[in-house]
Short mmCIF file of C-alpha atoms in Angstrom, two decimals:
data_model
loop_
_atom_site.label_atom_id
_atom_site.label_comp_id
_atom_site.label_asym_id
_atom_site.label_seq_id
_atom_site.Cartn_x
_atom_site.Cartn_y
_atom_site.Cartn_z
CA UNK A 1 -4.28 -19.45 -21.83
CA UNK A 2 -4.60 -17.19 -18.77
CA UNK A 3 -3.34 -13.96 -17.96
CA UNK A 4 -1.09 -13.22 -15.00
CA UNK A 5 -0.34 -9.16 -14.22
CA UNK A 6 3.34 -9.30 -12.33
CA UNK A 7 3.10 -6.95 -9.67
CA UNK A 8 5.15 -8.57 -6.91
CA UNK A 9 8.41 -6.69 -7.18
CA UNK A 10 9.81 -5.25 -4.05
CA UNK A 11 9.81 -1.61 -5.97
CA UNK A 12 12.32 -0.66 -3.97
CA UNK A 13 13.26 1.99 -6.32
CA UNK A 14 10.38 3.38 -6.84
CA UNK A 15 9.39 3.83 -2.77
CA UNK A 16 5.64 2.97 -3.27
CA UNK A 17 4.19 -0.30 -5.10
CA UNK A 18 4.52 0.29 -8.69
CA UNK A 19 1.03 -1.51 -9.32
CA UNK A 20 -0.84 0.87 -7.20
CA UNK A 21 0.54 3.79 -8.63
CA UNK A 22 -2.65 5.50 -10.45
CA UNK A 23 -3.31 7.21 -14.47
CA UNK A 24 -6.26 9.14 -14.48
CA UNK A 25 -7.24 7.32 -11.18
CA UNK A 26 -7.08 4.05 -12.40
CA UNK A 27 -4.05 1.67 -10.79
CA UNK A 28 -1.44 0.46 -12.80
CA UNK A 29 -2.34 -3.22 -11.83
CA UNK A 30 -5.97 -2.41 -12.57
CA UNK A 31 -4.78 -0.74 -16.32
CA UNK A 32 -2.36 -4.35 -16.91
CA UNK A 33 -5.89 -6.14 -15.42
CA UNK A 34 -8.47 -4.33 -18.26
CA UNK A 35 -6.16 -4.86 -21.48
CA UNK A 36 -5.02 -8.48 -20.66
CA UNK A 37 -8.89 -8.99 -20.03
CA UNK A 38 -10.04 -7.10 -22.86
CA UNK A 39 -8.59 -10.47 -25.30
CA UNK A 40 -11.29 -12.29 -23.56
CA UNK A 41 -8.82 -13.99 -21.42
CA UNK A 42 -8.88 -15.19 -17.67
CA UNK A 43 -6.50 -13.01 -15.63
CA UNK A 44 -4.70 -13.51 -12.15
CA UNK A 45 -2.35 -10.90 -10.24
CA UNK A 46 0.99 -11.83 -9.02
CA UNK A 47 1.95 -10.85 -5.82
CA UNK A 48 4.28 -10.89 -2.16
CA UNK A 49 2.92 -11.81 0.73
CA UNK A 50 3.08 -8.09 2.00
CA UNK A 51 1.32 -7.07 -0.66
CA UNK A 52 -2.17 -9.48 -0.20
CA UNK A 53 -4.36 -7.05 1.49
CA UNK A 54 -3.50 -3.86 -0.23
CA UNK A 55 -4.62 -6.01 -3.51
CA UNK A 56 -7.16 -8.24 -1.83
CA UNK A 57 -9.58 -4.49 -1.20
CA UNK A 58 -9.12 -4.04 -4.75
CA UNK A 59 -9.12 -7.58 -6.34
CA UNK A 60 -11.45 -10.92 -5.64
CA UNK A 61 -8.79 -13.16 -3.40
CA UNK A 62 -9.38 -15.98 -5.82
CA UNK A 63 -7.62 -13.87 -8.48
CA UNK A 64 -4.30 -13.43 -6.68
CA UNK A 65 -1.29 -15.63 -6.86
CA UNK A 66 0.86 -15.08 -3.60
CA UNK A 67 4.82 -16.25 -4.44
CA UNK A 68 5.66 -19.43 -3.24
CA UNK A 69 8.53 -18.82 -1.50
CA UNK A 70 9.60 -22.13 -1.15
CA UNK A 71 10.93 -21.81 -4.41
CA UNK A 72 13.69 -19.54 -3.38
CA UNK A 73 13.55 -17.74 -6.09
CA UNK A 74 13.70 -13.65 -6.76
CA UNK A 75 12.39 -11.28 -8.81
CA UNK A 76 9.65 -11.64 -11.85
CA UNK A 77 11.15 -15.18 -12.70
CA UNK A 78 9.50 -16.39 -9.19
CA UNK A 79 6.00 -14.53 -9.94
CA UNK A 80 6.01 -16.06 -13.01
CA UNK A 81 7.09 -20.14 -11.46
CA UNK A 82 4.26 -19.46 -8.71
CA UNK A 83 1.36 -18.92 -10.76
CA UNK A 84 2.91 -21.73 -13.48
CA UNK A 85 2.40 -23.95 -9.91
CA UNK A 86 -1.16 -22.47 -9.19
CA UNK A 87 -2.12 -23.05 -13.31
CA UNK A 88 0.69 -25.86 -14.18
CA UNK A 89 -1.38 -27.02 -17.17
CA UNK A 90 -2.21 -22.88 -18.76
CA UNK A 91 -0.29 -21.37 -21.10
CA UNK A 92 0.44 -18.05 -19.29
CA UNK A 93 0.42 -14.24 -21.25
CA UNK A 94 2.49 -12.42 -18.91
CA UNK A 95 2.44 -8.71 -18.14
CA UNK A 96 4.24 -6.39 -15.61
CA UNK A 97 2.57 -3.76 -13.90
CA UNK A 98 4.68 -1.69 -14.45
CA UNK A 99 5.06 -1.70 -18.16
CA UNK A 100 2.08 1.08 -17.80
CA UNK A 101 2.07 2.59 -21.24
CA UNK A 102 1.68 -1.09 -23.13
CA UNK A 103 -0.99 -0.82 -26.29
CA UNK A 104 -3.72 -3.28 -26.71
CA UNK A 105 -2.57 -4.10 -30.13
CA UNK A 106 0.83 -5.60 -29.51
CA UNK A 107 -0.94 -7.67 -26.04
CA UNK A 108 -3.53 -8.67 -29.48
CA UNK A 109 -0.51 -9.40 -31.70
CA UNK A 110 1.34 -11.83 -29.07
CA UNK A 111 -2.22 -13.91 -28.64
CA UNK A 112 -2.24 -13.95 -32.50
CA UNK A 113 0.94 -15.41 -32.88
CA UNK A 114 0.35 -17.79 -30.31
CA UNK A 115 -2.90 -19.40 -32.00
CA UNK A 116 -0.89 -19.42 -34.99
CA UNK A 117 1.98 -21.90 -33.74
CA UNK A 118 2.00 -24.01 -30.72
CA UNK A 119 4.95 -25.83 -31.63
CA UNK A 120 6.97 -22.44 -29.65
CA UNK A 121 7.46 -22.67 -26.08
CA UNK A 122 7.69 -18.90 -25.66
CA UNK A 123 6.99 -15.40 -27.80
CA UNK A 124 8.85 -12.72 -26.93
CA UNK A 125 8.88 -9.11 -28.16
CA UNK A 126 12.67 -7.95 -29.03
CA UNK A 127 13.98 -4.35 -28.45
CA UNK A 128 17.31 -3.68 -30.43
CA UNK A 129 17.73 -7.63 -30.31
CA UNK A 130 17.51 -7.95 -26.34
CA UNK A 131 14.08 -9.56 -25.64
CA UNK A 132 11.65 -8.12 -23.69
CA UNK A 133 10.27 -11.30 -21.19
CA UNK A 134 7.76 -9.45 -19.21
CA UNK A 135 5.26 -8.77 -21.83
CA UNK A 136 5.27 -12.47 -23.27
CA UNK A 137 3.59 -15.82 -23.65
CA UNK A 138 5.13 -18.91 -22.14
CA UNK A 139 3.80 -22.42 -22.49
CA UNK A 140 3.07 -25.00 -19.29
CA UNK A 141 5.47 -27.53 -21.27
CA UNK A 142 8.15 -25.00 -21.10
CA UNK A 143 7.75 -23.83 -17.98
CA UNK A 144 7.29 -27.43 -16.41
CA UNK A 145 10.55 -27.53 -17.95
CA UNK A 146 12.01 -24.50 -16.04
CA UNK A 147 11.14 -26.01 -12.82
CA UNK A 148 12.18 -29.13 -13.41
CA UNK A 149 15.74 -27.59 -14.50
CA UNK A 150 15.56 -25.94 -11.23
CA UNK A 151 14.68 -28.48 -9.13
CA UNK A 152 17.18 -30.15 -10.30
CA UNK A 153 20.31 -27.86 -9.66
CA UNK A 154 19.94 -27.10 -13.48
CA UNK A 155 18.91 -23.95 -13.91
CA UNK A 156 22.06 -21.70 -12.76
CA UNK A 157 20.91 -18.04 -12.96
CA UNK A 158 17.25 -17.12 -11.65
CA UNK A 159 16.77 -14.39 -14.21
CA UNK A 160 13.78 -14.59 -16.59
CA UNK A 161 16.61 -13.26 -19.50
CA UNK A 162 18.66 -16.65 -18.33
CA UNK A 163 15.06 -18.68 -18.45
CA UNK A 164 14.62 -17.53 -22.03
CA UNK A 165 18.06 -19.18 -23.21
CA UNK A 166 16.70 -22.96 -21.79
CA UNK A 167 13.64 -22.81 -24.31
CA UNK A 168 12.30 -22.58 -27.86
CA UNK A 169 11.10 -19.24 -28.60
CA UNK A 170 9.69 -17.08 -31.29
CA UNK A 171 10.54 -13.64 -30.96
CA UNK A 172 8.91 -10.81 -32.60
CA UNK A 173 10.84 -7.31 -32.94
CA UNK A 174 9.83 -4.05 -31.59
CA UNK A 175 9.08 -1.39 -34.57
CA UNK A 176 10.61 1.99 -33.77
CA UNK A 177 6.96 3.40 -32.96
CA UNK A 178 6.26 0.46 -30.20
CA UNK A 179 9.36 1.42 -28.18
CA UNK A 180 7.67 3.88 -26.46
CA UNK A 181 4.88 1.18 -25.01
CA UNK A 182 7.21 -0.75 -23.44
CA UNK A 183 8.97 1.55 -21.76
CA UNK A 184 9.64 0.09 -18.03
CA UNK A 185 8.97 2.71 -14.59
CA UNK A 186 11.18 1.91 -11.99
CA UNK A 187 11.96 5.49 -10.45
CA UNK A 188 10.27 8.85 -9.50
CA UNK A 189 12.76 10.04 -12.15
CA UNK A 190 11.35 7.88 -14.37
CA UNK A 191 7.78 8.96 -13.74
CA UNK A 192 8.61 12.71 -13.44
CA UNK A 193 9.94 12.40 -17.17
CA UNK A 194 6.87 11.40 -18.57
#
């Protein structure tokens, strides 16, 4: 299984790239990095084109993914398709950048699960029943199967939410007292709030 830190969003809400946003001077990107690393896992950063040098001074080259954009795809579903193309035969434990408050533990509790049964194509945390697909595992079978569905005229929506519905996945739920680590930054108002 390998690692891959989404941090290719336009943030066009935000007004700055989410994943270089720093905590205490480290970079949200770097933060996502350390804990995904910290299972003892390989770990690759997703990102746009315009974003390759401002990661490449911070990041060996060999551990970024730029999106293939002959996919035609948007969003975190086509960060998560390009580095399923640059790894098509890992098992991928995916992250966003800018999920900046996410605890150790529950990245633990996901690679736990997944040791425990391989017969799932995905696991997904759950908040309130809606799941929560950008702090998840998702197997090469399944995701060979995403692409396929979309190469094929298939796969109608381009949302990872849509992507979820095509495959077989185990879902954990959110306790009350997790909420608060997967809380998403998109805005200044966001940030300010904290």
């Amino acid at each position: 299984m390998t690692g891959i830190i989404l941090c290719g969003g336009k943030s066009a809400r935000m007004g700055v790239d989410k994943g270089l946003i720093e905590d205490k001077g480290v970079a949200w990107a770097q933060s996502a990095f350390n804990k995904v690393a910290s299972l003892g896992l390989p770990v690759a950063l997703s990102v746009n084109p315009e974003q390759f040098n401002a990661y490449s001074s911070s990041f060996d080259e060999s551990k970024l993914i730029i999106d293939n954009n002959d996919l035609q795809l948007k969003g975190p579903l086509l960060g998560v398709m390009s580095a399923h193309l640059k790894y098509p035969s890992e098992d991928l434990l995916v992250l966003a950048c800018d999920i900046p408050f996410m605890d150790i533990l529950l990245l633990q509790k996901l690679k736990d699960q997944y040791q425990l049964d391989a017969s799932v194509d995905a696991i997904i945390y759950t908040n309130n029943g809606e799941p929560e697909p950008l702090c998840a595992v998702y197997s090469s079978t399944a995701l060979a199967g995403i692409l396929e569905k979309f190469y094929s005229g298939a796969l109608v929506k381009y949302s990872m939410k849509n992507m979820i519905e095509h495959i077989n996945s185990y879902f954990i739920s959110i306790e009350e007292n997790e909420k608060k680590f997967f809380k998403n930054i998109n805005t200044h108002a966001d940030l300010n709030g904290l």
